[in-house]
Protein backbone atom coordinates (compact mmCIF):
# COMPACT_ATOMS: atom_id res chain seq x y z
CA UNK A 1 0.00 0.00 0.00
CA UNK A 2 1.21 3.49 -0.81
CA UNK A 3 1.88 5.82 2.09
CA UNK A 4 3.96 6.09 5.20
CA UNK A 5 3.98 3.36 7.79
CA UNK A 6 5.48 3.01 11.24
CA UNK A 7 6.26 -0.05 13.29
CA UNK A 8 5.63 -1.07 15.92
CA UNK A 9 2.51 0.92 16.74
CA UNK A 10 2.91 0.25 20.45
CA UNK A 11 6.03 -0.65 22.40
CA UNK A 12 6.82 -1.13 26.07
CA UNK A 13 10.46 -1.39 27.03
CA UNK A 14 12.63 -1.13 30.11
CA UNK A 15 15.05 1.60 31.06
CA UNK A 16 18.47 1.03 29.51
CA UNK A 17 17.33 -1.13 26.61
CA UNK A 18 17.93 -0.26 22.99
CA UNK A 19 14.80 0.31 20.91
CA UNK A 20 14.42 0.93 17.19
CA UNK A 21 11.34 2.50 15.67
CA UNK A 22 10.84 1.91 11.98
CA UNK A 23 9.49 4.26 9.32
CA UNK A 24 8.86 3.41 5.69
CA UNK A 25 7.45 5.59 2.89
CA UNK A 26 6.51 4.58 -0.64
CA UNK A 27 6.50 7.99 -2.35
CA UNK A 28 10.28 8.35 -2.74
CA UNK A 29 10.10 11.68 -0.92
CA UNK A 30 13.49 13.25 -0.35
CA UNK A 31 12.84 14.52 3.15
CA UNK A 32 11.97 12.48 6.22
CA UNK A 33 11.45 13.57 9.80
CA UNK A 34 11.09 12.17 13.29
CA UNK A 35 9.00 14.02 15.87
CA UNK A 36 7.97 13.31 19.40
CA UNK A 37 4.66 14.48 20.76
CA UNK A 38 4.23 15.20 24.44
CA UNK A 39 1.37 16.88 26.25
CA UNK A 40 1.87 20.62 26.31
CA UNK A 41 4.80 20.57 23.89
CA UNK A 42 3.15 19.94 20.56
CA UNK A 43 5.50 18.24 18.12
CA UNK A 44 9.22 18.56 18.55
CA UNK A 45 11.65 17.63 15.82
CA UNK A 46 14.20 14.99 16.79
CA UNK A 47 16.08 14.39 13.54
CA UNK A 48 15.50 14.93 9.88
CA UNK A 49 17.01 13.78 6.62
CA UNK A 50 17.22 15.57 3.29
CA UNK A 51 18.21 12.47 1.32
CA UNK A 52 19.77 9.06 1.74
CA UNK A 53 22.93 9.28 3.86
CA UNK A 54 22.18 12.90 4.84
CA UNK A 55 20.81 13.48 8.34
CA UNK A 56 20.75 16.41 10.73
CA UNK A 57 19.73 17.16 14.27
CA UNK A 58 16.48 18.80 15.19
CA UNK A 59 15.35 20.43 18.40
CA UNK A 60 15.67 17.42 20.77
CA UNK A 61 18.24 14.92 19.38
CA UNK A 62 19.94 13.79 22.60
CA UNK A 63 19.60 10.07 23.26
CA UNK A 64 18.51 9.26 19.70
CA UNK A 65 20.34 7.97 16.63
CA UNK A 66 19.10 7.84 13.04
CA UNK A 67 20.31 6.40 9.78
CA UNK A 68 19.08 6.53 6.22
CA UNK A 69 20.77 4.07 3.91
CA UNK A 70 17.74 3.89 1.60
CA UNK A 71 15.43 6.72 0.55
CA UNK A 72 12.32 4.91 1.75
CA UNK A 73 13.46 3.99 5.27
CA UNK A 74 14.33 6.18 8.23
CA UNK A 75 14.74 4.21 11.47
CA UNK A 76 15.03 5.93 14.84
CA UNK A 77 17.05 4.22 17.58
CA UNK A 78 16.99 4.94 21.27
CA UNK A 79 20.40 3.63 22.32
CA UNK A 80 19.62 3.38 26.04
CA UNK A 81 16.00 4.19 26.72
CA UNK A 82 15.07 6.47 29.60
CA UNK A 83 11.67 7.20 31.14
CA UNK A 84 11.78 10.72 29.73
CA UNK A 85 11.64 9.18 26.29
CA UNK A 86 8.15 7.84 26.93
CA UNK A 87 6.20 9.58 24.20
CA UNK A 88 4.35 9.21 20.93
CA UNK A 89 6.73 9.26 17.97
CA UNK A 90 5.70 10.37 14.50
CA UNK A 91 7.54 9.95 11.27
CA UNK A 92 6.81 12.26 8.34
CA UNK A 93 8.00 12.80 4.80
CA UNK A 94 7.88 15.63 2.29
CA UNK A 95 9.35 16.83 -0.96
CA UNK A 96 10.03 20.08 -2.73
CA UNK A 97 7.36 19.59 -5.35
CA UNK A 98 4.71 19.45 -2.63
CA UNK A 99 5.59 22.83 -1.13
CA UNK A 100 7.10 20.99 1.79
CA UNK A 101 3.73 19.71 2.92
CA UNK A 102 4.49 16.92 5.34
CA UNK A 103 2.77 13.54 5.33
CA UNK A 104 2.61 11.80 8.67
CA UNK A 105 2.64 8.20 9.73
CA UNK A 106 0.17 6.84 12.32
CA UNK A 107 2.64 7.10 15.20
CA UNK A 108 4.34 4.76 17.65
CA UNK A 109 3.39 4.95 21.31
CA UNK A 110 6.49 4.11 23.34
CA UNK A 111 6.45 3.50 27.07
CA UNK A 112 9.72 3.16 28.98
CA UNK A 113 9.31 1.56 32.40
CA UNK B 1 13.90 32.35 13.73
CA UNK B 2 10.43 31.05 13.10
CA UNK B 3 7.96 30.50 15.92
CA UNK B 4 4.26 29.82 16.31
CA UNK B 5 1.86 30.67 19.12
CA UNK B 6 -1.56 29.11 19.36
CA UNK B 7 -3.84 31.00 21.70
CA UNK B 8 -5.89 28.64 23.82
CA UNK B 9 -4.94 25.04 24.43
CA UNK B 10 -8.61 24.04 24.55
CA UNK B 11 -11.59 25.54 22.73
CA UNK B 12 -15.15 24.33 23.18
CA UNK B 13 -18.03 25.34 20.90
CA UNK B 14 -21.59 24.17 20.37
CA UNK B 15 -22.54 22.16 17.32
CA UNK B 16 -23.47 24.62 14.56
CA UNK B 17 -21.49 27.48 16.07
CA UNK B 18 -18.54 29.31 14.55
CA UNK B 19 -15.15 27.74 15.08
CA UNK B 20 -12.22 30.13 15.52
CA UNK B 21 -8.76 28.83 16.36
CA UNK B 22 -6.07 31.46 16.73
CA UNK B 23 -2.52 31.30 15.47
CA UNK B 24 0.19 33.96 15.47
CA UNK B 25 3.61 33.50 13.99
CA UNK B 26 6.94 35.19 13.78
CA UNK B 27 9.18 34.86 10.78
CA UNK B 28 12.15 36.72 9.38
CA UNK B 29 11.19 35.83 5.82
CA UNK B 30 7.86 35.41 4.01
CA UNK B 31 6.50 32.27 5.61
CA UNK B 32 4.66 29.24 4.46
CA UNK B 33 1.83 28.58 6.93
CA UNK B 34 -0.04 25.36 7.63
CA UNK B 35 -2.90 24.01 9.67
CA UNK B 36 -2.88 20.31 10.49
CA UNK B 37 -5.54 18.25 12.23
CA UNK B 38 -5.00 15.21 14.42
CA UNK B 39 -7.86 12.87 15.25
CA UNK B 40 -7.50 10.58 18.27
CA UNK B 41 -4.82 7.90 17.88
CA UNK B 42 -3.90 9.08 14.40
CA UNK B 43 -1.13 11.01 12.72
CA UNK B 44 -1.48 14.58 11.53
CA UNK B 45 -3.08 15.44 8.23
CA UNK B 46 -2.98 18.70 6.34
CA UNK B 47 -6.10 20.89 6.51
CA UNK B 48 -4.79 23.78 4.45
CA UNK B 49 -1.69 25.76 3.64
CA UNK B 50 -0.68 29.23 2.57
CA UNK B 51 2.36 29.66 0.36
CA UNK B 52 1.89 32.73 -1.85
CA UNK B 53 -0.95 34.52 -3.60
CA UNK B 54 -4.48 34.72 -2.25
CA UNK B 55 -4.47 35.34 1.47
CA UNK B 56 -7.74 33.51 2.13
CA UNK B 57 -7.07 29.82 1.90
CA UNK B 58 -9.75 27.15 1.79
CA UNK B 59 -9.09 23.68 3.06
CA UNK B 60 -10.81 20.38 3.59
CA UNK B 61 -13.95 19.83 5.68
CA UNK B 62 -15.15 23.44 5.28
CA UNK B 63 -12.22 25.06 7.08
CA UNK B 64 -10.49 28.21 5.90
CA UNK B 65 -7.75 30.51 7.14
CA UNK B 66 -6.66 34.02 6.32
CA UNK B 67 -3.05 35.15 6.19
CA UNK B 68 -2.79 38.64 7.69
CA UNK B 69 0.75 39.89 7.37
CA UNK B 70 0.14 43.09 9.33
CA UNK B 71 -1.16 41.09 12.27
CA UNK B 72 1.22 38.14 11.78
CA UNK B 73 -1.79 35.88 12.13
CA UNK B 74 -3.22 32.82 10.40
CA UNK B 75 -6.45 32.06 12.25
CA UNK B 76 -8.51 29.00 11.32
CA UNK B 77 -12.27 29.28 10.98
CA UNK B 78 -15.29 27.20 10.11
CA UNK B 79 -18.78 28.72 9.95
CA UNK B 80 -20.65 25.81 11.50
CA UNK B 81 -19.07 23.18 13.74
CA UNK B 82 -19.85 19.49 13.39
CA UNK B 83 -19.34 16.83 16.01
CA UNK B 84 -16.78 15.23 13.69
CA UNK B 85 -14.58 18.33 13.96
CA UNK B 86 -13.54 17.38 17.49
CA UNK B 87 -9.76 16.93 17.26
CA UNK B 88 -6.41 18.55 17.97
CA UNK B 89 -5.39 21.32 15.60
CA UNK B 90 -1.83 22.44 14.97
CA UNK B 91 -0.64 25.62 13.31
CA UNK B 92 2.82 25.47 11.72
CA UNK B 93 5.26 27.75 9.92
CA UNK B 94 8.22 27.20 7.66
CA UNK B 95 10.77 29.52 6.13
CA UNK B 96 8.92 29.90 2.87
CA UNK B 97 10.36 28.07 -0.07
CA UNK B 98 13.87 27.83 1.30
CA UNK B 99 13.48 25.27 4.01
CA UNK B 100 11.93 21.89 4.52
CA UNK B 101 11.59 22.10 8.29
CA UNK B 102 8.29 23.09 9.87
CA UNK B 103 7.85 24.57 13.33
CA UNK B 104 4.65 23.46 15.02
CA UNK B 105 2.58 25.25 17.60
CA UNK B 106 1.63 23.48 20.80
CA UNK B 107 -1.84 22.63 19.53
CA UNK B 108 -5.46 23.49 20.33
CA UNK B 109 -7.91 20.81 21.31
CA UNK B 110 -11.35 21.50 19.85
CA UNK B 111 -14.38 20.06 21.64
CA UNK B 112 -17.90 20.20 20.21
CA UNK B 113 -20.91 20.37 22.55
CA UNK B 114 -24.15 18.76 21.32
mmCIF file of C-alpha atoms in Angstrom:
data_model
loop_
_atom_site.group_PDB
_atom_site.id
_atom_site.type_symbol
_atom_site.label_atom_id
_atom_site.label_comp_id
_atom_site.label_asym_id
_atom_site.label_seq_id
_atom_site.Cartn_x
_atom_site.Cartn_y
_atom_site.Cartn_z
ATOM 1 C CA UNK A 1 0.000 0.000 0.000
ATOM 2 C CA UNK A 2 1.205 3.489 -0.812
ATOM 3 C CA UNK A 3 1.878 5.815 2.085
ATOM 4 C CA UNK A 4 3.960 6.094 5.197
ATOM 5 C CA UNK A 5 3.983 3.356 7.792
ATOM 6 C CA UNK A 6 5.482 3.011 11.244
ATOM 7 C CA UNK A 7 6.264 -0.050 13.288
ATOM 8 C CA UNK A 8 5.633 -1.074 15.916
ATOM 9 C CA UNK A 9 2.513 0.921 16.736
ATOM 10 C CA UNK A 10 2.914 0.247 20.453
ATOM 11 C CA UNK A 11 6.029 -0.646 22.401
ATOM 12 C CA UNK A 12 6.815 -1.127 26.070
ATOM 13 C CA UNK A 13 10.456 -1.388 27.030
ATOM 14 C CA UNK A 14 12.634 -1.128 30.112
ATOM 15 C CA UNK A 15 15.051 1.605 31.060
ATOM 16 C CA UNK A 16 18.466 1.030 29.507
ATOM 17 C CA UNK A 17 17.328 -1.131 26.609
ATOM 18 C CA UNK A 18 17.927 -0.260 22.986
ATOM 19 C CA UNK A 19 14.797 0.305 20.914
ATOM 20 C CA UNK A 20 14.422 0.929 17.187
ATOM 21 C CA UNK A 21 11.341 2.499 15.672
ATOM 22 C CA UNK A 22 10.839 1.910 11.978
ATOM 23 C CA UNK A 23 9.493 4.262 9.322
ATOM 24 C CA UNK A 24 8.857 3.408 5.689
ATOM 25 C CA UNK A 25 7.447 5.588 2.890
ATOM 26 C CA UNK A 26 6.513 4.585 -0.642
ATOM 27 C CA UNK A 27 6.499 7.992 -2.351
ATOM 28 C CA UNK A 28 10.283 8.353 -2.744
ATOM 29 C CA UNK A 29 10.100 11.679 -0.917
ATOM 30 C CA UNK A 30 13.490 13.249 -0.354
ATOM 31 C CA UNK A 31 12.837 14.525 3.154
ATOM 32 C CA UNK A 32 11.968 12.478 6.216
ATOM 33 C CA UNK A 33 11.454 13.571 9.800
ATOM 34 C CA UNK A 34 11.086 12.174 13.289
ATOM 35 C CA UNK A 35 9.002 14.023 15.869
ATOM 36 C CA UNK A 36 7.975 13.308 19.402
ATOM 37 C CA UNK A 37 4.663 14.476 20.761
ATOM 38 C CA UNK A 38 4.226 15.199 24.443
ATOM 39 C CA UNK A 39 1.373 16.880 26.246
ATOM 40 C CA UNK A 40 1.875 20.624 26.310
ATOM 41 C CA UNK A 41 4.805 20.575 23.890
ATOM 42 C CA UNK A 42 3.148 19.941 20.559
ATOM 43 C CA UNK A 43 5.497 18.240 18.118
ATOM 44 C CA UNK A 44 9.222 18.562 18.551
ATOM 45 C CA UNK A 45 11.648 17.626 15.820
ATOM 46 C CA UNK A 46 14.200 14.990 16.786
ATOM 47 C CA UNK A 47 16.080 14.394 13.537
ATOM 48 C CA UNK A 48 15.500 14.930 9.880
ATOM 49 C CA UNK A 49 17.015 13.778 6.615
ATOM 50 C CA UNK A 50 17.221 15.570 3.287
ATOM 51 C CA UNK A 51 18.209 12.465 1.317
ATOM 52 C CA UNK A 52 19.773 9.058 1.739
ATOM 53 C CA UNK A 53 22.932 9.279 3.863
ATOM 54 C CA UNK A 54 22.179 12.902 4.843
ATOM 55 C CA UNK A 55 20.814 13.476 8.339
ATOM 56 C CA UNK A 56 20.752 16.406 10.728
ATOM 57 C CA UNK A 57 19.727 17.165 14.275
ATOM 58 C CA UNK A 58 16.476 18.795 15.186
ATOM 59 C CA UNK A 59 15.353 20.432 18.404
ATOM 60 C CA UNK A 60 15.673 17.423 20.767
ATOM 61 C CA UNK A 61 18.242 14.920 19.382
ATOM 62 C CA UNK A 62 19.937 13.793 22.605
ATOM 63 C CA UNK A 63 19.595 10.067 23.256
ATOM 64 C CA UNK A 64 18.513 9.264 19.703
ATOM 65 C CA UNK A 65 20.341 7.966 16.627
ATOM 66 C CA UNK A 66 19.105 7.841 13.039
ATOM 67 C CA UNK A 67 20.310 6.404 9.778
ATOM 68 C CA UNK A 68 19.078 6.532 6.217
ATOM 69 C CA UNK A 69 20.772 4.072 3.908
ATOM 70 C CA UNK A 70 17.738 3.895 1.596
ATOM 71 C CA UNK A 71 15.428 6.718 0.548
ATOM 72 C CA UNK A 72 12.322 4.906 1.749
ATOM 73 C CA UNK A 73 13.460 3.991 5.266
ATOM 74 C CA UNK A 74 14.330 6.179 8.228
ATOM 75 C CA UNK A 75 14.737 4.211 11.465
ATOM 76 C CA UNK A 76 15.031 5.931 14.840
ATOM 77 C CA UNK A 77 17.051 4.224 17.584
ATOM 78 C CA UNK A 78 16.992 4.938 21.275
ATOM 79 C CA UNK A 79 20.398 3.634 22.317
ATOM 80 C CA UNK A 80 19.620 3.376 26.041
ATOM 81 C CA UNK A 81 16.001 4.186 26.722
ATOM 82 C CA UNK A 82 15.066 6.472 29.603
ATOM 83 C CA UNK A 83 11.671 7.196 31.141
ATOM 84 C CA UNK A 84 11.778 10.724 29.728
ATOM 85 C CA UNK A 85 11.638 9.176 26.287
ATOM 86 C CA UNK A 86 8.148 7.839 26.934
ATOM 87 C CA UNK A 87 6.204 9.576 24.197
ATOM 88 C CA UNK A 88 4.353 9.211 20.927
ATOM 89 C CA UNK A 89 6.726 9.259 17.975
ATOM 90 C CA UNK A 90 5.699 10.372 14.501
ATOM 91 C CA UNK A 91 7.537 9.945 11.274
ATOM 92 C CA UNK A 92 6.811 12.261 8.342
ATOM 93 C CA UNK A 93 7.997 12.797 4.798
ATOM 94 C CA UNK A 94 7.878 15.632 2.290
ATOM 95 C CA UNK A 95 9.348 16.827 -0.963
ATOM 96 C CA UNK A 96 10.030 20.085 -2.725
ATOM 97 C CA UNK A 97 7.358 19.593 -5.353
ATOM 98 C CA UNK A 98 4.707 19.453 -2.631
ATOM 99 C CA UNK A 99 5.587 22.828 -1.131
ATOM 100 C CA UNK A 100 7.099 20.991 1.793
ATOM 101 C CA UNK A 101 3.726 19.711 2.923
ATOM 102 C CA UNK A 102 4.495 16.915 5.340
ATOM 103 C CA UNK A 103 2.774 13.545 5.327
ATOM 104 C CA UNK A 104 2.610 11.798 8.675
ATOM 105 C CA UNK A 105 2.638 8.197 9.726
ATOM 106 C CA UNK A 106 0.171 6.843 12.317
ATOM 107 C CA UNK A 107 2.638 7.096 15.196
ATOM 108 C CA UNK A 108 4.344 4.759 17.648
ATOM 109 C CA UNK A 109 3.387 4.954 21.308
ATOM 110 C CA UNK A 110 6.495 4.108 23.337
ATOM 111 C CA UNK A 111 6.448 3.497 27.065
ATOM 112 C CA UNK A 112 9.718 3.158 28.976
ATOM 113 C CA UNK A 113 9.308 1.555 32.398
ATOM 114 C CA UNK B 1 13.901 32.351 13.732
ATOM 115 C CA UNK B 2 10.428 31.053 13.102
ATOM 116 C CA UNK B 3 7.959 30.504 15.924
ATOM 117 C CA UNK B 4 4.263 29.820 16.307
ATOM 118 C CA UNK B 5 1.864 30.670 19.122
ATOM 119 C CA UNK B 6 -1.562 29.109 19.360
ATOM 120 C CA UNK B 7 -3.844 30.997 21.703
ATOM 121 C CA UNK B 8 -5.893 28.636 23.816
ATOM 122 C CA UNK B 9 -4.936 25.042 24.428
ATOM 123 C CA UNK B 10 -8.607 24.045 24.551
ATOM 124 C CA UNK B 11 -11.587 25.537 22.732
ATOM 125 C CA UNK B 12 -15.155 24.332 23.179
ATOM 126 C CA UNK B 13 -18.028 25.339 20.902
ATOM 127 C CA UNK B 14 -21.592 24.175 20.368
ATOM 128 C CA UNK B 15 -22.542 22.162 17.321
ATOM 129 C CA UNK B 16 -23.474 24.621 14.562
ATOM 130 C CA UNK B 17 -21.488 27.484 16.074
ATOM 131 C CA UNK B 18 -18.545 29.309 14.549
ATOM 132 C CA UNK B 19 -15.150 27.738 15.080
ATOM 133 C CA UNK B 20 -12.218 30.130 15.519
ATOM 134 C CA UNK B 21 -8.761 28.830 16.364
ATOM 135 C CA UNK B 22 -6.073 31.464 16.725
ATOM 136 C CA UNK B 23 -2.516 31.304 15.474
ATOM 137 C CA UNK B 24 0.187 33.963 15.466
ATOM 138 C CA UNK B 25 3.609 33.500 13.985
ATOM 139 C CA UNK B 26 6.941 35.190 13.777
ATOM 140 C CA UNK B 27 9.182 34.857 10.780
ATOM 141 C CA UNK B 28 12.148 36.722 9.384
ATOM 142 C CA UNK B 29 11.187 35.831 5.819
ATOM 143 C CA UNK B 30 7.858 35.409 4.010
ATOM 144 C CA UNK B 31 6.498 32.274 5.614
ATOM 145 C CA UNK B 32 4.655 29.240 4.458
ATOM 146 C CA UNK B 33 1.826 28.579 6.930
ATOM 147 C CA UNK B 34 -0.042 25.364 7.631
ATOM 148 C CA UNK B 35 -2.898 24.008 9.670
ATOM 149 C CA UNK B 36 -2.876 20.313 10.492
ATOM 150 C CA UNK B 37 -5.543 18.246 12.232
ATOM 151 C CA UNK B 38 -4.996 15.214 14.415
ATOM 152 C CA UNK B 39 -7.859 12.868 15.246
ATOM 153 C CA UNK B 40 -7.498 10.576 18.272
ATOM 154 C CA UNK B 41 -4.823 7.900 17.881
ATOM 155 C CA UNK B 42 -3.903 9.077 14.402
ATOM 156 C CA UNK B 43 -1.132 11.009 12.724
ATOM 157 C CA UNK B 44 -1.476 14.583 11.532
ATOM 158 C CA UNK B 45 -3.080 15.437 8.227
ATOM 159 C CA UNK B 46 -2.984 18.700 6.342
ATOM 160 C CA UNK B 47 -6.102 20.889 6.512
ATOM 161 C CA UNK B 48 -4.795 23.775 4.448
ATOM 162 C CA UNK B 49 -1.693 25.755 3.638
ATOM 163 C CA UNK B 50 -0.679 29.234 2.570
ATOM 164 C CA UNK B 51 2.357 29.661 0.357
ATOM 165 C CA UNK B 52 1.893 32.725 -1.851
ATOM 166 C CA UNK B 53 -0.949 34.517 -3.601
ATOM 167 C CA UNK B 54 -4.477 34.715 -2.253
ATOM 168 C CA UNK B 55 -4.467 35.343 1.467
ATOM 169 C CA UNK B 56 -7.742 33.511 2.133
ATOM 170 C CA UNK B 57 -7.070 29.816 1.900
ATOM 171 C CA UNK B 58 -9.746 27.150 1.786
ATOM 172 C CA UNK B 59 -9.091 23.678 3.061
ATOM 173 C CA UNK B 60 -10.814 20.385 3.590
ATOM 174 C CA UNK B 61 -13.955 19.827 5.677
ATOM 175 C CA UNK B 62 -15.153 23.439 5.281
ATOM 176 C CA UNK B 63 -12.219 25.058 7.082
ATOM 177 C CA UNK B 64 -10.494 28.207 5.904
ATOM 178 C CA UNK B 65 -7.750 30.507 7.143
ATOM 179 C CA UNK B 66 -6.657 34.016 6.316
ATOM 180 C CA UNK B 67 -3.048 35.152 6.188
ATOM 181 C CA UNK B 68 -2.790 38.641 7.686
ATOM 182 C CA UNK B 69 0.751 39.886 7.366
ATOM 183 C CA UNK B 70 0.144 43.090 9.330
ATOM 184 C CA UNK B 71 -1.159 41.089 12.274
ATOM 185 C CA UNK B 72 1.221 38.135 11.779
ATOM 186 C CA UNK B 73 -1.791 35.880 12.129
ATOM 187 C CA UNK B 74 -3.218 32.818 10.404
ATOM 188 C CA UNK B 75 -6.450 32.057 12.254
ATOM 189 C CA UNK B 76 -8.505 28.997 11.325
ATOM 190 C CA UNK B 77 -12.271 29.280 10.984
ATOM 191 C CA UNK B 78 -15.290 27.200 10.108
ATOM 192 C CA UNK B 79 -18.779 28.723 9.954
ATOM 193 C CA UNK B 80 -20.650 25.810 11.498
ATOM 194 C CA UNK B 81 -19.075 23.180 13.742
ATOM 195 C CA UNK B 82 -19.852 19.489 13.386
ATOM 196 C CA UNK B 83 -19.341 16.828 16.012
ATOM 197 C CA UNK B 84 -16.784 15.231 13.686
ATOM 198 C CA UNK B 85 -14.579 18.333 13.965
ATOM 199 C CA UNK B 86 -13.537 17.380 17.488
ATOM 200 C CA UNK B 87 -9.764 16.926 17.255
ATOM 201 C CA UNK B 88 -6.412 18.549 17.975
ATOM 202 C CA UNK B 89 -5.385 21.321 15.598
ATOM 203 C CA UNK B 90 -1.829 22.443 14.972
ATOM 204 C CA UNK B 91 -0.636 25.621 13.307
ATOM 205 C CA UNK B 92 2.816 25.475 11.718
ATOM 206 C CA UNK B 93 5.261 27.749 9.920
ATOM 207 C CA UNK B 94 8.220 27.202 7.656
ATOM 208 C CA UNK B 95 10.772 29.517 6.131
ATOM 209 C CA UNK B 96 8.921 29.897 2.874
ATOM 210 C CA UNK B 97 10.357 28.067 -0.072
ATOM 211 C CA UNK B 98 13.874 27.833 1.299
ATOM 212 C CA UNK B 99 13.478 25.268 4.012
ATOM 213 C CA UNK B 100 11.927 21.893 4.521
ATOM 214 C CA UNK B 101 11.586 22.100 8.286
ATOM 215 C CA UNK B 102 8.293 23.086 9.865
ATOM 216 C CA UNK B 103 7.852 24.571 13.330
ATOM 217 C CA UNK B 104 4.653 23.461 15.022
ATOM 218 C CA UNK B 105 2.578 25.251 17.597
ATOM 219 C CA UNK B 106 1.628 23.476 20.802
ATOM 220 C CA UNK B 107 -1.838 22.625 19.529
ATOM 221 C CA UNK B 108 -5.459 23.494 20.330
ATOM 222 C CA UNK B 109 -7.913 20.812 21.314
ATOM 223 C CA UNK B 110 -11.351 21.499 19.848
ATOM 224 C CA UNK B 111 -14.382 20.060 21.639
ATOM 225 C CA UNK B 112 -17.898 20.204 20.212
ATOM 226 C CA UNK B 113 -20.906 20.367 22.553
ATOM 227 C CA UNK B 114 -24.150 18.759 21.323
#
